[in-house]
CSV table of C-alpha atoms in Angstrom, one decimal:
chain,number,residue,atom,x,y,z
I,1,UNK,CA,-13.9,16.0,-33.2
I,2,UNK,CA,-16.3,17.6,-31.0
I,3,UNK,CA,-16.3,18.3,-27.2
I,4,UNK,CA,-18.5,15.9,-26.7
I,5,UNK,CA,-17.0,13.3,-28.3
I,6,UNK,CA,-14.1,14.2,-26.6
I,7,UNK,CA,-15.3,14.2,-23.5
I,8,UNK,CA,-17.1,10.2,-24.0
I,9,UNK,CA,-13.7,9.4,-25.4
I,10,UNK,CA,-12.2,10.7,-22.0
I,11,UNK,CA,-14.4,8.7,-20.4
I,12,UNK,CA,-14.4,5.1,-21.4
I,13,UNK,CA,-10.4,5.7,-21.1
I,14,UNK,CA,-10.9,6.2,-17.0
I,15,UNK,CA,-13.7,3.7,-17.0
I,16,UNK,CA,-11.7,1.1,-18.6
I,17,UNK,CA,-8.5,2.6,-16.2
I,18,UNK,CA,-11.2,2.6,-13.4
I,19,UNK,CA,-12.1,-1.5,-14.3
I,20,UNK,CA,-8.0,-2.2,-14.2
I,21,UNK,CA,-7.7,-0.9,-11.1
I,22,UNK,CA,-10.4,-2.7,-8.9
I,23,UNK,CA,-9.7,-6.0,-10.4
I,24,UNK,CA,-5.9,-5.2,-9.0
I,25,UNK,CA,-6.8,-3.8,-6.0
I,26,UNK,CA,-8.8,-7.1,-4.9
I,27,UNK,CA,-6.6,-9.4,-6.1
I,28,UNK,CA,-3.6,-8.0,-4.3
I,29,UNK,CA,-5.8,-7.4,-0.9
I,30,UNK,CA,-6.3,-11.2,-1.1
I,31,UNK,CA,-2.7,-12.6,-1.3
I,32,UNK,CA,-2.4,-13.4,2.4
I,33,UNK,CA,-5.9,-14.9,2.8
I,34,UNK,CA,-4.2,-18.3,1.8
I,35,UNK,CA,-2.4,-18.5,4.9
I,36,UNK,CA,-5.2,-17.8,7.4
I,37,UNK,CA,-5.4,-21.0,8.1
I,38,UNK,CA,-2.2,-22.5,8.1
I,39,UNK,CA,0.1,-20.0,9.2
I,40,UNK,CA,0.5,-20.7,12.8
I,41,UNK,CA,0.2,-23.8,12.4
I,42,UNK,CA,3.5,-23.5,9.5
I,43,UNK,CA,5.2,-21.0,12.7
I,44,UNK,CA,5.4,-24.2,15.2
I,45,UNK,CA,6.2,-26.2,12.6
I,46,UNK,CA,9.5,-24.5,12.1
I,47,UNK,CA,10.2,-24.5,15.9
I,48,UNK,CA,8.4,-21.5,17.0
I,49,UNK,CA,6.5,-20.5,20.0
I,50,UNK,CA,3.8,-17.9,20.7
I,51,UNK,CA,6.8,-15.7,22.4
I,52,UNK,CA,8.7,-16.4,18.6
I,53,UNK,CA,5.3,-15.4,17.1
I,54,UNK,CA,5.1,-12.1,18.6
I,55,UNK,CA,8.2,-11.2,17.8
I,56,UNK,CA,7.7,-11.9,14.6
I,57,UNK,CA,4.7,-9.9,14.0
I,58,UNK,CA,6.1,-7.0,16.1
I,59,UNK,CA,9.2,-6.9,13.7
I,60,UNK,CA,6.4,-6.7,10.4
I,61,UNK,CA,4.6,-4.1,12.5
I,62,UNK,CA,7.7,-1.7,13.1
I,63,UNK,CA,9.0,-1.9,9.8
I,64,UNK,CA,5.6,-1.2,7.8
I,65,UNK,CA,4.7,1.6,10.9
I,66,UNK,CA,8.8,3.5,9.8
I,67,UNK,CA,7.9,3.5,6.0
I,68,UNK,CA,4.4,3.5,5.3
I,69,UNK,CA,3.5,7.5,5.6
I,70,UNK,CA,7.4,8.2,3.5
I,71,UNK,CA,6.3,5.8,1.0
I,72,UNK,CA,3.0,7.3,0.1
I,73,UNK,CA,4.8,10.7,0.3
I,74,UNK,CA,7.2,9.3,-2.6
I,75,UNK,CA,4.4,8.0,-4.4
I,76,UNK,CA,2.5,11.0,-4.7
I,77,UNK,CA,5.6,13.6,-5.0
I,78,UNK,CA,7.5,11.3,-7.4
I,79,UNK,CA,5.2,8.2,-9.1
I,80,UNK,CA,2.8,6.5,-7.9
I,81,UNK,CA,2.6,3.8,-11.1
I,82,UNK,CA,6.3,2.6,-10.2
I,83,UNK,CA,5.9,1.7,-6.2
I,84,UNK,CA,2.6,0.4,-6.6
I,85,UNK,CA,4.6,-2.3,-9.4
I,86,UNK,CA,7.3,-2.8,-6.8
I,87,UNK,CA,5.0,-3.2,-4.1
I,88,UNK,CA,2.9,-6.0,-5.8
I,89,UNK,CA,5.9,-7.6,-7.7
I,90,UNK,CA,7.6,-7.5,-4.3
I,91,UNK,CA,5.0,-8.8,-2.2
I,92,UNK,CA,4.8,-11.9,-4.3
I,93,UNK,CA,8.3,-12.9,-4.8
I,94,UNK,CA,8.4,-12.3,-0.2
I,95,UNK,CA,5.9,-14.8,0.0
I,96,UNK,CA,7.8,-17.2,-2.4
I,97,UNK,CA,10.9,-17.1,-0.1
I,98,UNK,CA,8.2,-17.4,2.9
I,99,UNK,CA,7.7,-20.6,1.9
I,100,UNK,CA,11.2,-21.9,2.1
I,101,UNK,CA,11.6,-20.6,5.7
I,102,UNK,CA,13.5,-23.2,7.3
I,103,UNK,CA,13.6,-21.0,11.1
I,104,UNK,CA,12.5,-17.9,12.9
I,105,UNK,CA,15.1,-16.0,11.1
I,106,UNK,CA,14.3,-16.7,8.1
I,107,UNK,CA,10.1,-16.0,9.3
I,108,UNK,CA,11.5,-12.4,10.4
I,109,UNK,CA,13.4,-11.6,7.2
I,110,UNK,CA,10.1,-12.6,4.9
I,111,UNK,CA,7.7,-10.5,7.4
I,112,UNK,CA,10.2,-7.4,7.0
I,113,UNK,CA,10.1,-7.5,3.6
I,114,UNK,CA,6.0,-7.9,3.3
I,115,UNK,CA,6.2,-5.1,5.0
I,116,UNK,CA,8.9,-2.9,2.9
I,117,UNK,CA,7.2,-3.4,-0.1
I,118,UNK,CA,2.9,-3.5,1.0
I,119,UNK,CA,4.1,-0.1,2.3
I,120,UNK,CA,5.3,0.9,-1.2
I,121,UNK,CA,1.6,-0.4,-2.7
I,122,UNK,CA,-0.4,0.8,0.4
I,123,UNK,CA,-2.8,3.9,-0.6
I,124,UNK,CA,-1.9,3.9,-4.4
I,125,UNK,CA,-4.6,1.9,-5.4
I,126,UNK,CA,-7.3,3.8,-3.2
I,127,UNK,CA,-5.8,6.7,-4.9
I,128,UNK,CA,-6.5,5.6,-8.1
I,129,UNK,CA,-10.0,4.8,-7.7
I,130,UNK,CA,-10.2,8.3,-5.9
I,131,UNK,CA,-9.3,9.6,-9.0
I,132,UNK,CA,-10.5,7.7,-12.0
I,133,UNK,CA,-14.1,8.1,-10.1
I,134,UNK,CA,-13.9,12.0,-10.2
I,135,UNK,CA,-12.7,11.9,-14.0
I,136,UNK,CA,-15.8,9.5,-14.5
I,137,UNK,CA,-18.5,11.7,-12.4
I,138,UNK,CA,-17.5,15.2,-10.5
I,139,UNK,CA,-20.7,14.9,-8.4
I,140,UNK,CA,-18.4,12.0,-5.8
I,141,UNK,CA,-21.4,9.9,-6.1
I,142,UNK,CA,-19.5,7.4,-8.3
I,143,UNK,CA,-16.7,7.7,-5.5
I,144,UNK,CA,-18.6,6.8,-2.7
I,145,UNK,CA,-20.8,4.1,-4.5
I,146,UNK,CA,-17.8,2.2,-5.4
I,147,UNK,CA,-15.6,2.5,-2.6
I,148,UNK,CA,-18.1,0.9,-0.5
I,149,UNK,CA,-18.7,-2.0,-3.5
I,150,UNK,CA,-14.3,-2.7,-3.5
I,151,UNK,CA,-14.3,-3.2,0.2
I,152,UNK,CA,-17.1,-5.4,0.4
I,153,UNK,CA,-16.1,-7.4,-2.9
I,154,UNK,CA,-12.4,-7.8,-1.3
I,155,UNK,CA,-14.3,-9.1,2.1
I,156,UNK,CA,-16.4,-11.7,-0.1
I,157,UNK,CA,-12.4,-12.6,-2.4
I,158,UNK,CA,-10.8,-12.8,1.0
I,159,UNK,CA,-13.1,-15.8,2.6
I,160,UNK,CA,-13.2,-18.1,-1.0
I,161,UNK,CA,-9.6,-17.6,-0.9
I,162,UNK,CA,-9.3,-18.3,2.8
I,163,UNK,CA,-11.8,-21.6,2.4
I,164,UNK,CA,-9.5,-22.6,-1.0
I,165,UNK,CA,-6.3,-22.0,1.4
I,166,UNK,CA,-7.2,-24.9,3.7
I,167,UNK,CA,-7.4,-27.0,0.8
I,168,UNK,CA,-4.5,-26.5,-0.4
I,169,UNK,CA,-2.8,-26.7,3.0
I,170,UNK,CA,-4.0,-30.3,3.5
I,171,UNK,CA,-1.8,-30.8,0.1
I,172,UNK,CA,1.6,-29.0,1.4
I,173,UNK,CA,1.4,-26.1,4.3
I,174,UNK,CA,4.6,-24.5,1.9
I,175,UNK,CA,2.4,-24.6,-1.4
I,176,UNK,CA,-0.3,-22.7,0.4
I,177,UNK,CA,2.4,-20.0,1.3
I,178,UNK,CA,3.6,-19.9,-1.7
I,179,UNK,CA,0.1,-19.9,-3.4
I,180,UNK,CA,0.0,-15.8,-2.2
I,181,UNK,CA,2.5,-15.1,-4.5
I,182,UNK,CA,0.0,-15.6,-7.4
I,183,UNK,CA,-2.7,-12.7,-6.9
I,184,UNK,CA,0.2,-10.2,-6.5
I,185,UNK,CA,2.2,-11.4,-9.4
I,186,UNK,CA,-1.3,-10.9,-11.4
I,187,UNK,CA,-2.1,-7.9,-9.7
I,188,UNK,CA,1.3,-6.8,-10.6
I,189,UNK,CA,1.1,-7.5,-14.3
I,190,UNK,CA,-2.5,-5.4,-14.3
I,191,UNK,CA,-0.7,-3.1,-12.5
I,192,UNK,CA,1.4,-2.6,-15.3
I,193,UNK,CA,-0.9,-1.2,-17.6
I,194,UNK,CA,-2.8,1.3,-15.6
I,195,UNK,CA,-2.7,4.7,-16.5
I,196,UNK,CA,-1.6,7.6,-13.8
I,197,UNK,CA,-2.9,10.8,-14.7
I,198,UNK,CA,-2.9,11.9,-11.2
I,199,UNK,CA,-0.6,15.5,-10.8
I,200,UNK,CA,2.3,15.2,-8.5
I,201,UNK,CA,2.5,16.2,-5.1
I,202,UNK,CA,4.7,19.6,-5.1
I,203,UNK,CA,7.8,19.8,-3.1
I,204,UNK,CA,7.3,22.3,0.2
I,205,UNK,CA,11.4,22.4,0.7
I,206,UNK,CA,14.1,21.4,-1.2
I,207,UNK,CA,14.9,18.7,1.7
I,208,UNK,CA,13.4,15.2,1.3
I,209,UNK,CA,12.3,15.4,4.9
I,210,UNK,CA,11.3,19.0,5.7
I,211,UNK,CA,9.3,18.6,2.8
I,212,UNK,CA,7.1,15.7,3.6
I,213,UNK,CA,6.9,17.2,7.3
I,214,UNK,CA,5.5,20.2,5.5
I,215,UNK,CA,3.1,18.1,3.3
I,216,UNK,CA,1.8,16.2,6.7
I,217,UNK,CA,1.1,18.8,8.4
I,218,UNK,CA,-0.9,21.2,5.3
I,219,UNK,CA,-2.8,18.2,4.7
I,220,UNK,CA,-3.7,17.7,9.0
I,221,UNK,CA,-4.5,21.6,9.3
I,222,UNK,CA,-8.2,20.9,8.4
I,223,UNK,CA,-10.4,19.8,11.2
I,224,UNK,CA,-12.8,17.4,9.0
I,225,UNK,CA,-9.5,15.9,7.8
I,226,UNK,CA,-8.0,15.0,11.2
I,227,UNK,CA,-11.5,13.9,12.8
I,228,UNK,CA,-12.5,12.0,9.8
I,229,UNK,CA,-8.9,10.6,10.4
I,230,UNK,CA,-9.8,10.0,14.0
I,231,UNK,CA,-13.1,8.4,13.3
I,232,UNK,CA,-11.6,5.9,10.7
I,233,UNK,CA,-8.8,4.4,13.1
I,234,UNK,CA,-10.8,4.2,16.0
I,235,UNK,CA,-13.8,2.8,13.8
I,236,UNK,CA,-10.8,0.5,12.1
I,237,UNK,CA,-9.4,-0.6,15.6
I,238,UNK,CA,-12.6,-1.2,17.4
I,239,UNK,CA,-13.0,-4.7,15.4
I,240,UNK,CA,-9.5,-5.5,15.6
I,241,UNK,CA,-7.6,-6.5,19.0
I,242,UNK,CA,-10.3,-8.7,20.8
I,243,UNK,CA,-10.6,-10.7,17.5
I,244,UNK,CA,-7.5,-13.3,19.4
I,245,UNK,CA,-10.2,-14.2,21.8
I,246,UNK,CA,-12.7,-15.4,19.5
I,247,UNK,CA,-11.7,-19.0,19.2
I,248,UNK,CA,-10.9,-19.1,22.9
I,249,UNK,CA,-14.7,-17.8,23.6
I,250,UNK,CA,-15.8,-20.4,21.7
I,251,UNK,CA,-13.9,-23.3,23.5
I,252,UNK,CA,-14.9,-22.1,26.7
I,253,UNK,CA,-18.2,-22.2,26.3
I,254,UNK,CA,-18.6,-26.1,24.9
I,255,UNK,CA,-18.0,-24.9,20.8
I,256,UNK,CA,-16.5,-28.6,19.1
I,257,UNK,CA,-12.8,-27.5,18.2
I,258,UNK,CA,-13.8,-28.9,14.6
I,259,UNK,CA,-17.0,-26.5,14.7
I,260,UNK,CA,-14.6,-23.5,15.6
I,261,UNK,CA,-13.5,-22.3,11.7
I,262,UNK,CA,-17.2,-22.3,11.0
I,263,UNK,CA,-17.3,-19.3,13.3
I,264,UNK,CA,-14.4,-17.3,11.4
I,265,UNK,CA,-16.1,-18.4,8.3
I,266,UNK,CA,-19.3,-16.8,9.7
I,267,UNK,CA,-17.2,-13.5,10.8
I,268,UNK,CA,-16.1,-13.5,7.1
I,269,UNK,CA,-19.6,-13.9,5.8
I,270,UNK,CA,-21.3,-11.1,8.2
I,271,UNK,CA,-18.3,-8.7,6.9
I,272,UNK,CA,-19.3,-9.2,3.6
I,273,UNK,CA,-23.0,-8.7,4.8
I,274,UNK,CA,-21.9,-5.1,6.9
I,275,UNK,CA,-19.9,-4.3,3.1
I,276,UNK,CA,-23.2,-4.6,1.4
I,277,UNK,CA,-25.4,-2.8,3.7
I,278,UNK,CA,-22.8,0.1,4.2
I,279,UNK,CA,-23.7,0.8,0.5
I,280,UNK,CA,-27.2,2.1,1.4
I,281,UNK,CA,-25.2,4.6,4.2
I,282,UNK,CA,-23.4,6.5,1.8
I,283,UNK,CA,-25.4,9.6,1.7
I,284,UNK,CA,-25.1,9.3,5.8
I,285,UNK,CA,-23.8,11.9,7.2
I,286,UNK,CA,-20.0,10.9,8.8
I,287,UNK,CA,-21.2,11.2,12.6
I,288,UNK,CA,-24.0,8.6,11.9
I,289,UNK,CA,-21.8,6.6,9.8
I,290,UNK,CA,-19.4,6.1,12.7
I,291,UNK,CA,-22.5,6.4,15.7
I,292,UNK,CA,-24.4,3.3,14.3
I,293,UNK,CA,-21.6,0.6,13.9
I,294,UNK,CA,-20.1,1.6,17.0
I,295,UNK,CA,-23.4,1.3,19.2
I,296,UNK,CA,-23.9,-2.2,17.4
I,297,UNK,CA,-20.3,-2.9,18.6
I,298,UNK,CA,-20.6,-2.1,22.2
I,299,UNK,CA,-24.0,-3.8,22.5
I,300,UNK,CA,-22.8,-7.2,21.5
I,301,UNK,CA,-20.0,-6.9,23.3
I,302,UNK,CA,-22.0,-6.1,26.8
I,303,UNK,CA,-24.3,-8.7,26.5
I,304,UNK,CA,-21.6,-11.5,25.9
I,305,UNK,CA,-19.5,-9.9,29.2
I,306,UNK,CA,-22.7,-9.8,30.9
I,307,UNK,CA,-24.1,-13.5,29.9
I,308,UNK,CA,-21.3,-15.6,28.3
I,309,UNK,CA,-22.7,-18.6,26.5
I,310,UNK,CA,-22.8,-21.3,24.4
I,311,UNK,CA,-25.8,-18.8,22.3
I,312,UNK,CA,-24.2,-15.6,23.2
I,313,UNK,CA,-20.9,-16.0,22.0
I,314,UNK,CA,-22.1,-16.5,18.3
I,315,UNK,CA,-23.1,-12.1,18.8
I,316,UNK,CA,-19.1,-11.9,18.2
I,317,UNK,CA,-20.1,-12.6,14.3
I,318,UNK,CA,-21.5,-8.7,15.1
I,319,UNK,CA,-17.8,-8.0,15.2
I,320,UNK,CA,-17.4,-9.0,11.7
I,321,UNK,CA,-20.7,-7.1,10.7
I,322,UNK,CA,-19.2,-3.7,12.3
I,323,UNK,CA,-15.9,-4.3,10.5
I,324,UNK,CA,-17.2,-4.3,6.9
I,325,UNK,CA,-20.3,-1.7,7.7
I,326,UNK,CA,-17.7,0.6,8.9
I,327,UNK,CA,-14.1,0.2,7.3
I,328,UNK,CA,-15.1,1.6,3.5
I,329,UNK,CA,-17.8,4.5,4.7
I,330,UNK,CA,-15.3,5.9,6.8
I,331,UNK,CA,-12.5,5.7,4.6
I,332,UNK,CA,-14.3,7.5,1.9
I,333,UNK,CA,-15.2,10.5,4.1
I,334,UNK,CA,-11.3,10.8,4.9
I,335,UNK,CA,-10.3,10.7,1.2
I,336,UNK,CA,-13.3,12.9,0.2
I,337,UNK,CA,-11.6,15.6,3.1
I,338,UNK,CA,-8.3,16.3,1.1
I,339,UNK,CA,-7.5,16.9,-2.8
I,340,UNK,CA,-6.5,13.8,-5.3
I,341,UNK,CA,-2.6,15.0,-4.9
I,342,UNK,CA,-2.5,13.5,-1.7
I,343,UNK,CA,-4.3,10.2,-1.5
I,344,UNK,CA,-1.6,7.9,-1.4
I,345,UNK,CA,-0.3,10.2,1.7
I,346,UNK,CA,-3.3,9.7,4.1
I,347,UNK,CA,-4.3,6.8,3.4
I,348,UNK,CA,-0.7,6.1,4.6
I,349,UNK,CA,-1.7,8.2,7.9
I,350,UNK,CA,-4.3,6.6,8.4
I,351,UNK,CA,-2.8,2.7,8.2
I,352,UNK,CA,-0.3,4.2,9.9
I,353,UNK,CA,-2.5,5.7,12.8
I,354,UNK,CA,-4.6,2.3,12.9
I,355,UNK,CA,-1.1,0.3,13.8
I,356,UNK,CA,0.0,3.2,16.3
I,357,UNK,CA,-2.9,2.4,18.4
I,358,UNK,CA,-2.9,-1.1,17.5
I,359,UNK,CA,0.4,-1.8,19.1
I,360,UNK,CA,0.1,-1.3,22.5
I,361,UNK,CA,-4.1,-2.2,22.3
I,362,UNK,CA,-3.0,-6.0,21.5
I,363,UNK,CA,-1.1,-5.9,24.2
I,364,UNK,CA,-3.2,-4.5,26.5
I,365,UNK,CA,-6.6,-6.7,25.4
I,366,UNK,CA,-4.9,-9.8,25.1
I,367,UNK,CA,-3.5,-9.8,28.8
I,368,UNK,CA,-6.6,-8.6,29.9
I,369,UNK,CA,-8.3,-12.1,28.1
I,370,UNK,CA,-5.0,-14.0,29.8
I,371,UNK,CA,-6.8,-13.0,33.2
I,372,UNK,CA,-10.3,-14.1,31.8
I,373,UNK,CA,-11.3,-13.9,28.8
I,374,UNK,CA,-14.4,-11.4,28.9
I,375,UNK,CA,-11.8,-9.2,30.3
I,376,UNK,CA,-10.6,-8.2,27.0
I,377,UNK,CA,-14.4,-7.2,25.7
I,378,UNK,CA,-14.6,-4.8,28.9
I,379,UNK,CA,-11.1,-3.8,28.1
I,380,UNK,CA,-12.3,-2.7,25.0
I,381,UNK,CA,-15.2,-1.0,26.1
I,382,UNK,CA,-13.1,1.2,29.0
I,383,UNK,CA,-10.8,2.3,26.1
I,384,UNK,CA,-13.5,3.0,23.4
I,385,UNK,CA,-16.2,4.3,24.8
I,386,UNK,CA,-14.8,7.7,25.6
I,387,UNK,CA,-12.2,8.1,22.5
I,388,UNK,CA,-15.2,7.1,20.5
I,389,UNK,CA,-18.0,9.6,22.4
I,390,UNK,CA,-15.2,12.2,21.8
I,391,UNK,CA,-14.5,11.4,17.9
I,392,UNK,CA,-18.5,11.7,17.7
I,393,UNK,CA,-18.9,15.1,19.1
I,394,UNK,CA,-16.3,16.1,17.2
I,395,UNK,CA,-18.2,15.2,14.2
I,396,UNK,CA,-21.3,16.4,15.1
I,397,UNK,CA,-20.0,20.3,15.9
I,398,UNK,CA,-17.9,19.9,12.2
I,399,UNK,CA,-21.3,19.1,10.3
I,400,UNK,CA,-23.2,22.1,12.0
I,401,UNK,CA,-20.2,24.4,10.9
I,402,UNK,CA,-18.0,23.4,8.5
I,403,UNK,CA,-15.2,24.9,7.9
């Protein structure tokens, strides 16, 4: 056989890999889109409060902020294949006994285990795609095209499956629970059959933790790394804590309570709009990548603290816009910054970066909006403004001399 056959063999196996793994990756980024619209509603149902509810989520939060950067250290020093199985498998069969939570306990127990095993599946299926795309085409342009086209296809998955979760909530709240189970048991069996020819992560020291301190802190030594790093969780976490006020802006200024889901379905649809749009920024360079969103962000959010109305509060749709121009352009600089033996471990970092800041931020915004609700727009905009300003000019001396 000749080299080039060879090399076309080569390449329909990673383009048929390639087509395994995005139909897995969406499906299992779905799962929980069911319960969007039932969930709290299933929380009270089973006796808790909003106190109860925080907890709740705090206890998810903790346990999938301890594991997530040691589980994609294991995955990419020891098998990447085998955590992303457990992780979907495992994911499925939590939300099963989700939906035969009876009490808070049992609520707790189901969120800690979402988040033991979407911390053994978290990065692995970005690394994947990282790879399979280089294998396919070396130029990165395949990489960067695609990326974008995952994100924004897992936006547009996420609101049918939100829409087709109502539905089936007005059937049983526990059957739309349990409904999540069934992406990630598909995903899982896909999962199954994909191919990682990925090398392993080598060991820096013969002890398990010394080594992945090592690893962590080779793969944060580059500057590009850690601001791209710094530019995706701040770009991530811009969107993300003012999005509790939403409905309560929308009350406030005269929205119907039964007109208020069409405004999350619009912040679906304008995410799905940002996704598709982001696909013409690719060959942007990272500062104006991250510039542009975030001026779009803090405009909107001015002129609805400035003028809050009835006409004004539909700019928080922007929000959604931001979220989906900015998540998967940001995301493939990062990955782009460090060699394929060490996807799984920052995208890890990065998740795991996102929820550091997120933690206290929620706090922070949402007692703002307890005092009035604007209040946790300009609490956003005190916080942002400078980390993000910085994060630019970080970005712009990195492009004028790369290291």
């Amino acid at each position: 056989m000749s080299m080039s056959n060879t090399m076309t063999e080569e390449k329909k196996f990673y383009k048929k890999n390639l087509r395994k793994i995005i139909f897995e990756t969406i499906l299992t980024s779905i799962g929980a889109g069911f319960c969007v619209p039932i969930i709290t509603i299933f929380w009270n149902s089973v006796g808790m409060n909003q106190v109860h509810i925080g907890i709740t989520q705090m206890a998810f939060t903790l346990v999938i902020f301890a594991l997530d950067v040691p589980m994609g250290y294991i995955a990419d020093r020891f098998d990447r294949k085998l955590l992303n199985l457990l992780g979907d498998f495992g994911a499925g069969l939590s939300f099963i006994y989700y939906a035969f939570a009876q009490n808070m306990v049992m609520c707790i127990v189901s969120e800690c285990l979402l988040g033991v095993f979407l911390a053994m599946t978290n990065g692995v299926d970005q690394s994947f795609i990282k790879f399979n795309c280089d294998k396919i085409d070396e130029s990165g342009q395949l990489f960067k095209r695609l990326n974008i086209k995952v994100h924004t296809a897992r936006y547009a998955a996420l609101l049918l499956v939100t829409i087709l979760g109502g539905f089936i909530a007005k059937i049983d709240m526990r059957l739309c629970i349990a409904a999540s189970f069934l992406p990630y048991f598909i995903g899982g069996i896909i999962a199954c059959t994909i191919k990682d020819e990925n090398a392993k992560l080598q060991s820096e020291h013969k002890n398990f933790f010394k080594s992945m301190y090592k690893s962590f802190k080779k793969i944060m030594a580059k500057k590009d790394t850690r601001a791209y790093l710094y530019s995706y969780v701040l770009g991530n976490e811009l969107t993300h804590a003012q999005i509790w006020v939403f409905t309560p802006l929308l009350v406030l200024c005269g929205v119907p309570v039964e007109i208020v889901s069409v405004g999350w379905a619009v912040n679906y649809v304008t995410q799905v709009i940002g996704g598709k749009i982001s696909e013409k920024m690719i060959n942007f360079k990272t500062s104006k990548k991250f510039i542009i969103p975030v001026v779009i962000e803090f405009t909107w959010m001015l002129i609805v603290i400035i003028n809050t109305n009835i006409v004004t509060v539909w700019l928080f749709a922007l929000n959604g816009f931001v979220h989906g121009l900015i998540s998967g352009n940001l995301m493939t600089s990062l990955q782009e910054s460090v060699s394929n033996e060490v996807q799984t471990s920052i995208v890890s970092v990065a998740s795991t970066g996102a929820r550091l800041l997120y933690i206290p931020l929620v706090f922070v915004i949402n007692a703002l909006g307890n005092i009035e609700l604007q209040y946790a727009l300009v609490g956003t905009c005190v916080i942002f403004l400078p980390l993000c300003a910085s994060v630019y000019m970080k970005l712009r001396k990195i492009e004028k001399s790369p290291e």
